[in-house]
Each structure stands twice: as structure tokens, then as C-alpha cells.
Amino acid sequence: MNAPDSGIGNDSGPQVRTLLLTDLCDSTTLVERLGDNEAAELFRAHDRLVLKLQQQWHGRLIDRSDGLLLLFERPIDGLGFAMDYVRGLRDLGEQHKVARHGVELQARAGLHVGEVLTWRNSDAAVNVGAKPLEVEGLAKPMAGRLMTLARPGQILLSATAEPLAHRAARELGERGEHLLWKSHGRWRFKGVPQPQDIYEVGEPGIAPLRAPQQNRAKAWRDIPLWRRPAALAAELLLVAGLAGGTWFMTRPQPAIAFGERDWVVVADLRNLTGDAMLDDSLEQAFRISLEQSRYVNVLSDLKARDTLARMRRKPDTLLDRAVASEIALRDGARAVILPTVAEIGGHIRVSAEVIDPHTQTTVYAASADGNGAQSTLASIDKVSGELRGKLGEALEAIHKNSMSLPSATTGDLDALKAYAVGRKQQSTGDQLAAKGCYERAVERDPQFALAWSALASLLAHTLGEFGTAARYFDRAAQLRDRLSPRESLKLDVAMARLGPPAMAIEKADQLLALYPDELSVHLSLAQLHLWERNDAESALVHARAASAPPAQRLGLAHYMQGIALVALERPDAALGEFARSRELGYDGARYSLAYAHAMRRDWDGVARALEGQRVSGAYDRVAIPAQAATFAADQRKWEDALALAGEAVDIAVREDSPLYEADARIRRMTIEIASRRLPRSELSRRIREELAWLESNAERLDAELAVFRPFAMSAYAVLAARIDDARLLQSARDKGRALPQQDGYPLAGQLQTVLGAELERIQGKPGDATRDLRKLAGQPEALALVHATLRRSELAAGNADAAARETGWLVAHRGRAYVERPAFDLLSMLSVIDSTLDEATALSPP
């Protein structure tokens, strides 16, 4: 059986990767005309070029013959390789004067982003000619079809790769500003059921910038029926037979080219009734009604405001016909929806126009009348359904994927307005104001499931109020019949994130399978991979997917990219993403920004990053001094660190949060042990006191977060190992293992391996400890704590060189030590301190 690989092409399961396929044009003719010797010299130069570009653009070469198959982490890296390769071939051709032989040195290239499976062939298979790494998946033939379609010197991109590469083109420097991007329309490929949008990119004077060559056997333009020759002939005969007056009777209505999963921009509601209550509530209702569709994608209000900022418009600029059309053109939306509510003849009329953003003309319109403000939700349902049908959605799908607005939201317009305002407040980062709005919404209508779900998600995943969030999630789940299918799946993902990561990832994948443009789900997957699996590579892929246009929550997506890049030891790139996040209006936890400075010991930068930290609730009030304690401990300012950890404990006590108090107490105990101020006997006594405190507060802790206490027990067991107290280690470990909640958490398994190895080391069996740890340390997801424990075991075994290698690893991975969350983040401070120790102090207890 082939062992799974590691790194960019080393995933055991499906992973999203960028694929580049190239083909050297007329290579056989080239050899014939140059001769064997001259051709061999040329190909050796070609291979040197490929190796150089592969290293420059971080590509993984999978296969080569007359062409290349490469994997990249990012589309912009694949594009950079392709453009440099095309330019490099031209230069090689000039150097070797191939033109005198009547040929040109050119390649065609296809770039696509999609899921692939990779696996490593056995050594025996490689020895008899197999490739070291195999790549399969639907993305591979798609890239191949693009390459086959391309002209010599042409780089073609899929509709998946183009926006990702286009958005990151600034990373190519001045060259990126002068690139030419061209759409070649929709094409059909043999074996691919849906037509595909094809794009070309290249440099002026180098790229062909012409329509690809049709190959009727494998690829052809997706020409509408009425434009095909036979149909055109029939149409001409028909037109010739019609009288001039018939044209006026059958004059066609305007139309718009709208396809499945295309995007729309919802303009600001024109409220002509004078009733201010209808402003936010009905605009939100239009969004909710349209968002139920699996055919139509709605650009989020937050994304529209982000685009306004890029247009240098004020955030409160009215999204009228003209402004909304400009946003649609910038973000690639096919249509604008312009809703209106007015009082006409004693009735309330809800109407909406579908606008072509290119011409700003009305293409379709629909309206519905009702009596009184309470009729507006039913009218929106009718208008929304009619518009969806006119945009091409099947009637059966509209009925299947739709709930009436009073059922999917609330019949109380005041509650709906509170919810709508909460959404806007949350998008600007004012989490406490959003919380208040959601609470008013559910107070007005206790059956408002969507508001319960939004409130619970905010508490769980932003404000850290897990116990209350769990109760509110249960309330939303009880009202599941009042959620649309999409919102029901989103609730499943949010709830699952409070449990083992495997279930949460499964639920997120289910949501993306049904609603592939629900890009915000990639944010959940980024967080799960980063903090539950310690897989920063996958986290970065998902965070970048979440920032693909026209995604919402772009600020948070760039913020998550920044954190993942810190974990990947790329501080400059991380600081760029954090800056981009703030430009987009997201002002998240400043201490994550500070990590990028702390990992390279830029303490002035840390101080600047922490200035003006927004406090959004009890979590921030405790976390700010707790994180400051970590920065102080990293500088070995033990007195400052102890004072800050003590401040965090005091604040948690005042907030009456045993969960935050337990976290702060563990940090304080970590500093006590690392500072070596007290004798071992005193430290053992204090750890026992802390374990007793956990036991006495078990009921309250379990009510807030059931999985917390087992991890806290494991954290204290690790601290007991640092003072070589085997009995205390065993006791804390056994108490933690007696609680079943750690099942399903990958990092919990790593903790248990660490504890077992520490026990073996203390018992005089360091060889056994190193054997267990070396295997785990070789895995890319291994915690820094694993490497620190391995260093201690190697020292105990007398393996100084091996211990020095682990010290080198820890020093080189300070970003990872700051970001990863061993034992529910309870031991991150210890990992940071470990990165500052040398072999002389790593093993000796206080």
C-alpha cells in the first residue's frame, strides 16, 4: 500500500490545489530540425529554467514529458510560473537561435483550481519507473483540456482560477499592473456536462490574446441555438415571411444573460411610504428570500460596502441604480435587484426591477399589492419568486427551495428590523451592539429561529460565551422548521463547531456541496483546520477561498490568512494580510497581529499592534492581559508576566466566568514553573490546589464547555512533568482520561502521547520516550509541544545532537508556537516559552 505524502502534494484526502499543465509545442519537429546534440543542449537549458522557476514560485513538479504538470498552493504562484515560463522559452529560443531552423520555442498552458487526491508511490515502484507522487481528481483533466485548447504561447485559466489570480495580481509587482485579462466566453469540453467560462491572461506583446483554437472532438464554443448556422437560416426565412407590422406586435422584451449560480446585487430599498420601520426590515427580507435559492447568489451587504470603499465612496452611500450597477460590474454580478415599497391607492405595493448593470436598463419587473405593512412579507415572497423564475430558475426548484418569509424569519417587522440592524452592526465589528439587536429580535418574537441562530453563533464563535451559546443553539434547533434549508445547514455547521472537529468539517463540506458559493463556510473550515488539526496549510487554502470575489466577510478572511501565515513562519506576508483586513473594516483581536511581531522579537511592533484593542465582552477583558502575560514571559519578564496573569484571573472572577478563570490560572501556573522562582515541592502543592479548584468548579465548567475540563487536566499533567513529579502527572492524566469528552479531538491524542513520553522519561526510560515522540514529530501537524518534549527526552537519553536539532526546530517555528492551540489553547504560553530555551535549561526542573 502506498504511504501518504507530505507537503503541498502530500495529502491523504481531497485537497484544493492549483494545477498547471503545459505542453512544449512542436517538440518533435524541434528535435528533427536542431539535431540530437543541439536539441539536448537546449533541453538541458530548459530543465534548468524549470527548476529555477519551480523554486521561485514554490511549485511541485509532478510529471514531465513534452510538457509539465505542477501543483501550487496558490493560483497566483501558478500564473507567475506560467508567465515566466513563456517568457523564458522565448529567451531560450533567441539564445539558441531556433528561429533559423523555422520553428519557435513556445508552450501552451492551462491553469485550474480544484480538488485533487495525491499519494506517494512506494520506493519499489519508483525504482522501476513510476513517478514519486501521483495526482488524480477531476481538476487534472480540466487543466488538461484548457492546455489542449490554448494556442502556442497562450495561458488559459478556468473561471475558478481567474478571479483568484486576478485578485492577487498585485503580488507580481509592476508587471501585474500591466497584465491583460481577456474572457473568451463559454466553452464545452468533452465529458464535462456544464459549459465552462474560459479566460486568458498575459503580457502585452507576448500573449496571443486571441480566441482559442476549436477542436470539435474535444472542445467547442457554447453557441446558443439561435446563432447556429442551421437555425440562422431558418430564422432568415421566417423573418422574410413576416410582415412589417408583425414586428411591432411581437417586439421582444429586453433580456439578460443570467446563468445558474450567477450573482446579483440588491440595491438599497426605496421606501416611498414614509414608514421608517420598513427600511432595514424589508431590505433584509428581500435578501433572505433570494438567498433561499440555489440558483441565484446574492452579494452580501458587507461585500457591497467593501466595494464602495474601493470606489472611494462613503460607507453610507445610497446603493441606487447607478451605484449598485457599478458595484455589480466590479464584483462580476450579472444583475441588480432594485426593490421599492410604496403606498398606492390605499394599498402597499412591493415591487422590484432586475437591472442590467452594463446599460442600467430595467430588464424585468414584478410587483405585488397588499393591505397594510404586515402584508409586505407575503408580497416580497411573491415578487422574489417571480424574479427568480424570470432569471431562469425552474418553477419546481423555486417551490422546493423556498419558505414563506414569515415562516423563515418572523411575522413581526420590529423583530425583523432588529435582526437586520444586528447583521449590519456585526459586519462592522461592533459585536456587543449586534448582540443587543439579536436579543431584542428574539424578545419580540421568541419563535424567530434565524435570530436565535445568529445570536448563538455570535456568542460561541466571537464572544466566547459557550454555555449560553449552546442553550441558544438548542433553541434554534428546536425551531428548525422555521429555517430555510440553507440556514438549517449553516446552523448544523455552527453547532458542530462546539464539538469534535471531524463532525464540523463533515457538516461544512455538506453545506458547500449543496451551496458551493457559500464562501463564508471556508472561514469555518480555516479555523477548524488551524486550531483543531494544527494544519496551517489547509487553513490558508480555505481562508483564501473565503476571500475570493464576491465573498462576504472579506476582512475576516484576510485576518485568518494573516494568522495562518504566522503559523507558517511568514511574518511579512501575515502583516500584509492583517493590514488588508483593517482596510476592509475588520478590527479583530490585535494580539494576533502582535504575534507576527513577537515571533521575530520586535517588541516595539508588539506594543504598537496592541494599541487601541477593541473590547467586545468578557472574553476580551480577560484575554488582553492574558496575552500580554505571554508576551512578557517570552521576554522572561517574569514579574510582569505574573502580574498580568494575576490581573486576568481577577477580571475573570469579577466576570463570574469559571472558564476564563481556569484559563488564566493555568497561564499563571505556567509562569510560576517557567520562572523557577519556587522549589519543586511548593510547585507540586500549587498544582494540586489548582486541580482541586477544577474539581470544585466541575459543574459550572461543564455547563459552560463540557470538553474544557479534560483538557485542563491534561494541561496540569504537562506542567507536573516539567517539575518531574511522576505521581502528580499520572494523577492528573488519569483524571482527564476518565472524562470522555476528548474523544474526536486530534490534538488530544498528541497530548496523551506527550504525557506518556514524559512519564517514561521521568521513570528512567528516555529511549522509549524518544521512540514514541520521533514518529509523531515527523508529522507536519505535530505540536510545538511535541518537539519540546522530544528535546527533553533526547537530552535525558544523552543524544545532544538530536536535542540541538529540536532546539533549532523550536527557534525556527516561533510563529507556530504562538498560533497553535494545544489543550484548548491552555498550553500555548508554554510552547512560546519553550521556543526561548536552550538545551542547558530545557530539561532541568526548578
PDB file of N, CA and C in Angstrom, residues 534 722 750 754 758 773-795 802-811 813 816 820 831 834-835 842:
ATOM      1  N   ASN A 534      -4.238  21.695  13.665  1.00  0.00           N
ATOM      2  CA  ASN A 534      -2.884  22.246  13.572  1.00  0.00           C
ATOM      3  C   ASN A 534      -2.352  22.167  12.148  1.00  0.00           C
ATOM      4  N   ARG A 722       6.928  18.988  33.922  1.00  0.00           N
ATOM      5  CA  ARG A 722       8.024  19.950  33.880  1.00  0.00           C
ATOM      6  C   ARG A 722       8.755  20.059  35.226  1.00  0.00           C
ATOM      7  N   GLN A 750      -2.307  13.831  20.535  1.00  0.00           N
ATOM      8  CA  GLN A 750      -0.920  14.260  20.662  1.00  0.00           C
ATOM      9  C   GLN A 750      -0.563  14.532  22.125  1.00  0.00           C
ATOM     10  N   VAL A 754       2.445  12.882  24.430  1.00  0.00           N
ATOM     11  CA  VAL A 754       3.408  13.701  25.174  1.00  0.00           C
ATOM     12  C   VAL A 754       3.454  13.265  26.637  1.00  0.00           C
ATOM     13  N   GLU A 758       6.619  11.727  28.662  1.00  0.00           N
ATOM     14  CA  GLU A 758       7.171  12.391  29.852  1.00  0.00           C
ATOM     15  C   GLU A 758       7.236  11.419  31.032  1.00  0.00           C
ATOM     16  N   LEU A 773       8.016   9.643  20.454  1.00  0.00           N
ATOM     17  CA  LEU A 773       7.876  11.036  20.038  1.00  0.00           C
ATOM     18  C   LEU A 773       8.436  11.303  18.648  1.00  0.00           C
ATOM     19  N   ARG A 774       9.495  10.595  18.263  1.00  0.00           N
ATOM     20  CA  ARG A 774      10.089  10.860  16.948  1.00  0.00           C
ATOM     21  C   ARG A 774       9.095  10.623  15.819  1.00  0.00           C
ATOM     22  N   LYS A 775       8.334   9.563  15.945  1.00  0.00           N
ATOM     23  CA  LYS A 775       7.345   9.259  14.908  1.00  0.00           C
ATOM     24  C   LYS A 775       6.313  10.373  14.798  1.00  0.00           C
ATOM     25  N   LEU A 776       5.853  10.868  15.943  1.00  0.00           N
ATOM     26  CA  LEU A 776       4.848  11.932  15.943  1.00  0.00           C
ATOM     27  C   LEU A 776       5.457  13.245  15.457  1.00  0.00           C
ATOM     28  N   ALA A 777       6.688  13.550  15.875  1.00  0.00           N
ATOM     29  CA  ALA A 777       7.321  14.813  15.495  1.00  0.00           C
ATOM     30  C   ALA A 777       7.565  14.905  13.996  1.00  0.00           C
ATOM     31  N   GLY A 778       7.628  13.772  13.311  1.00  0.00           N
ATOM     32  CA  GLY A 778       7.834  13.787  11.874  1.00  0.00           C
ATOM     33  C   GLY A 778       6.602  14.167  11.073  1.00  0.00           C
ATOM     34  N   GLN A 779       5.460  14.273  11.734  1.00  0.00           N
ATOM     35  CA  GLN A 779       4.226  14.631  11.042  1.00  0.00           C
ATOM     36  C   GLN A 779       4.098  16.151  10.977  1.00  0.00           C
ATOM     37  N   PRO A 780       3.604  16.688   9.850  1.00  0.00           N
ATOM     38  CA  PRO A 780       3.535  18.159   9.718  1.00  0.00           C
ATOM     39  C   PRO A 780       2.604  18.819  10.729  1.00  0.00           C
ATOM     40  N   GLU A 781       1.618  18.083  11.259  1.00  0.00           N
ATOM     41  CA  GLU A 781       0.671  18.662  12.208  1.00  0.00           C
ATOM     42  C   GLU A 781       1.127  18.522  13.660  1.00  0.00           C
ATOM     43  N   ALA A 782       2.343  18.033  13.884  1.00  0.00           N
ATOM     44  CA  ALA A 782       2.826  17.850  15.256  1.00  0.00           C
ATOM     45  C   ALA A 782       2.927  19.189  15.971  1.00  0.00           C
ATOM     46  N   LEU A 783       2.462  19.220  17.215  1.00  0.00           N
ATOM     47  CA  LEU A 783       2.512  20.428  18.018  1.00  0.00           C
ATOM     48  C   LEU A 783       3.952  20.796  18.362  1.00  0.00           C
ATOM     49  N   ALA A 784       4.187  22.077  18.587  1.00  0.00           N
ATOM     50  CA  ALA A 784       5.499  22.506  19.087  1.00  0.00           C
ATOM     51  C   ALA A 784       5.787  21.828  20.422  1.00  0.00           C
ATOM     52  N   LEU A 785       4.732  21.562  21.188  1.00  0.00           N
ATOM     53  CA  LEU A 785       4.893  20.878  22.467  1.00  0.00           C
ATOM     54  C   LEU A 785       5.509  19.491  22.283  1.00  0.00           C
ATOM     55  N   VAL A 786       5.192  18.817  21.171  1.00  0.00           N
ATOM     56  CA  VAL A 786       5.778  17.510  20.875  1.00  0.00           C
ATOM     57  C   VAL A 786       7.282  17.649  20.676  1.00  0.00           C
ATOM     58  N   HIS A 787       7.694  18.657  19.926  1.00  0.00           N
ATOM     59  CA  HIS A 787       9.122  18.862  19.673  1.00  0.00           C
ATOM     60  C   HIS A 787       9.850  19.248  20.966  1.00  0.00           C
ATOM     61  N   ALA A 788       9.218  20.065  21.801  1.00  0.00           N
ATOM     62  CA  ALA A 788       9.851  20.447  23.065  1.00  0.00           C
ATOM     63  C   ALA A 788      10.013  19.234  23.977  1.00  0.00           C
ATOM     64  N   THR A 789       9.007  18.369  24.005  1.00  0.00           N
ATOM     65  CA  THR A 789       9.083  17.162  24.826  1.00  0.00           C
ATOM     66  C   THR A 789      10.120  16.195  24.282  1.00  0.00           C
ATOM     67  N   LEU A 790      10.208  16.095  22.945  1.00  0.00           N
ATOM     68  CA  LEU A 790      11.232  15.248  22.336  1.00  0.00           C
ATOM     69  C   LEU A 790      12.631  15.761  22.692  1.00  0.00           C
ATOM     70  N   ARG A 791      12.808  17.078  22.697  1.00  0.00           N
ATOM     71  CA  ARG A 791      14.111  17.632  23.088  1.00  0.00           C
ATOM     72  C   ARG A 791      14.472  17.197  24.505  1.00  0.00           C
ATOM     73  N   ARG A 792      13.525  17.241  25.411  1.00  0.00           N
ATOM     74  CA  ARG A 792      13.793  16.853  26.794  1.00  0.00           C
ATOM     75  C   ARG A 792      14.167  15.370  26.877  1.00  0.00           C
ATOM     76  N   SER A 793      13.476  14.547  26.099  1.00  0.00           N
ATOM     77  CA  SER A 793      13.758  13.109  26.109  1.00  0.00           C
ATOM     78  C   SER A 793      15.127  12.807  25.492  1.00  0.00           C
ATOM     79  N   GLU A 794      15.460  13.523  24.394  1.00  0.00           N
ATOM     80  CA  GLU A 794      16.770  13.317  23.765  1.00  0.00           C
ATOM     81  C   GLU A 794      17.890  13.721  24.732  1.00  0.00           C
ATOM     82  N   LEU A 795      17.701  14.798  25.455  1.00  0.00           N
ATOM     83  CA  LEU A 795      18.703  15.214  26.439  1.00  0.00           C
ATOM     84  C   LEU A 795      18.863  14.165  27.530  1.00  0.00           C
ATOM     85  N   ALA A 802      20.737  15.340  18.629  1.00  0.00           N
ATOM     86  CA  ALA A 802      19.305  15.263  18.342  1.00  0.00           C
ATOM     87  C   ALA A 802      18.550  16.352  19.098  1.00  0.00           C
ATOM     88  N   ALA A 803      18.966  16.592  20.360  1.00  0.00           N
ATOM     89  CA  ALA A 803      18.319  17.650  21.138  1.00  0.00           C
ATOM     90  C   ALA A 803      18.560  19.016  20.503  1.00  0.00           C
ATOM     91  N   ALA A 804      19.763  19.227  19.983  1.00  0.00           N
ATOM     92  CA  ALA A 804      20.075  20.503  19.335  1.00  0.00           C
ATOM     93  C   ALA A 804      19.215  20.709  18.090  1.00  0.00           C
ATOM     94  N   ARG A 805      18.932  19.620  17.363  1.00  0.00           N
ATOM     95  CA  ARG A 805      18.065  19.737  16.180  1.00  0.00           C
ATOM     96  C   ARG A 805      16.659  20.190  16.585  1.00  0.00           C
ATOM     97  N   GLU A 806      16.167  19.649  17.702  1.00  0.00           N
ATOM     98  CA  GLU A 806      14.840  20.054  18.161  1.00  0.00           C
ATOM     99  C   GLU A 806      14.846  21.508  18.632  1.00  0.00           C
ATOM    100  N   THR A 807      15.929  21.941  19.254  1.00  0.00           N
ATOM    101  CA  THR A 807      16.040  23.350  19.629  1.00  0.00           C
ATOM    102  C   THR A 807      15.978  24.228  18.384  1.00  0.00           C
ATOM    103  N   GLY A 808      16.711  23.814  17.349  1.00  0.00           N
ATOM    104  CA  GLY A 808      16.672  24.567  16.097  1.00  0.00           C
ATOM    105  C   GLY A 808      15.264  24.633  15.518  1.00  0.00           C
ATOM    106  N   TRP A 809      14.545  23.511  15.603  1.00  0.00           N
ATOM    107  CA  TRP A 809      13.167  23.495  15.086  1.00  0.00           C
ATOM    108  C   TRP A 809      12.305  24.476  15.873  1.00  0.00           C
ATOM    109  N   LEU A 810      12.408  24.467  17.182  1.00  0.00           N
ATOM    110  CA  LEU A 810      11.581  25.336  18.023  1.00  0.00           C
ATOM    111  C   LEU A 810      11.884  26.808  17.766  1.00  0.00           C
ATOM    112  N   VAL A 811      13.154  27.134  17.617  1.00  0.00           N
ATOM    113  CA  VAL A 811      13.527  28.521  17.352  1.00  0.00           C
ATOM    114  C   VAL A 811      13.001  28.972  15.987  1.00  0.00           C
ATOM    115  N   HIS A 813      10.309  27.973  14.576  1.00  0.00           N
ATOM    116  CA  HIS A 813       8.843  27.869  14.483  1.00  0.00           C
ATOM    117  C   HIS A 813       8.166  28.634  15.619  1.00  0.00           C
ATOM    118  N   ARG A 816       4.475  29.440  14.853  1.00  0.00           N
ATOM    119  CA  ARG A 816       3.603  28.288  15.109  1.00  0.00           C
ATOM    120  C   ARG A 816       3.320  28.144  16.601  1.00  0.00           C
ATOM    121  N   GLU A 820      -0.689  27.969  17.473  1.00  0.00           N
ATOM    122  CA  GLU A 820      -1.347  26.695  17.730  1.00  0.00           C
ATOM    123  C   GLU A 820      -1.990  26.669  19.114  1.00  0.00           C
ATOM    124  N   SER A 831       4.367  26.687  25.023  1.00  0.00           N
ATOM    125  CA  SER A 831       5.027  26.481  23.731  1.00  0.00           C
ATOM    126  C   SER A 831       5.884  27.680  23.362  1.00  0.00           C
ATOM    127  N   ASP A 834       8.987  27.627  25.501  1.00  0.00           N
ATOM    128  CA  ASP A 834       9.890  26.572  25.034  1.00  0.00           C
ATOM    129  C   ASP A 834      10.770  27.048  23.877  1.00  0.00           C
ATOM    130  N   SER A 835      10.226  27.955  23.052  1.00  0.00           N
ATOM    131  CA  SER A 835      10.995  28.414  21.892  1.00  0.00           C
ATOM    132  C   SER A 835      12.126  29.348  22.288  1.00  0.00           C
ATOM    133  N   ALA A 842      16.430  23.379  29.175  1.00  0.00           N
ATOM    134  CA  ALA A 842      15.201  22.733  28.720  1.00  0.00           C
ATOM    135  C   ALA A 842      14.813  21.552  29.589  1.00  0.00           C
TER     136      ALA A 842
END
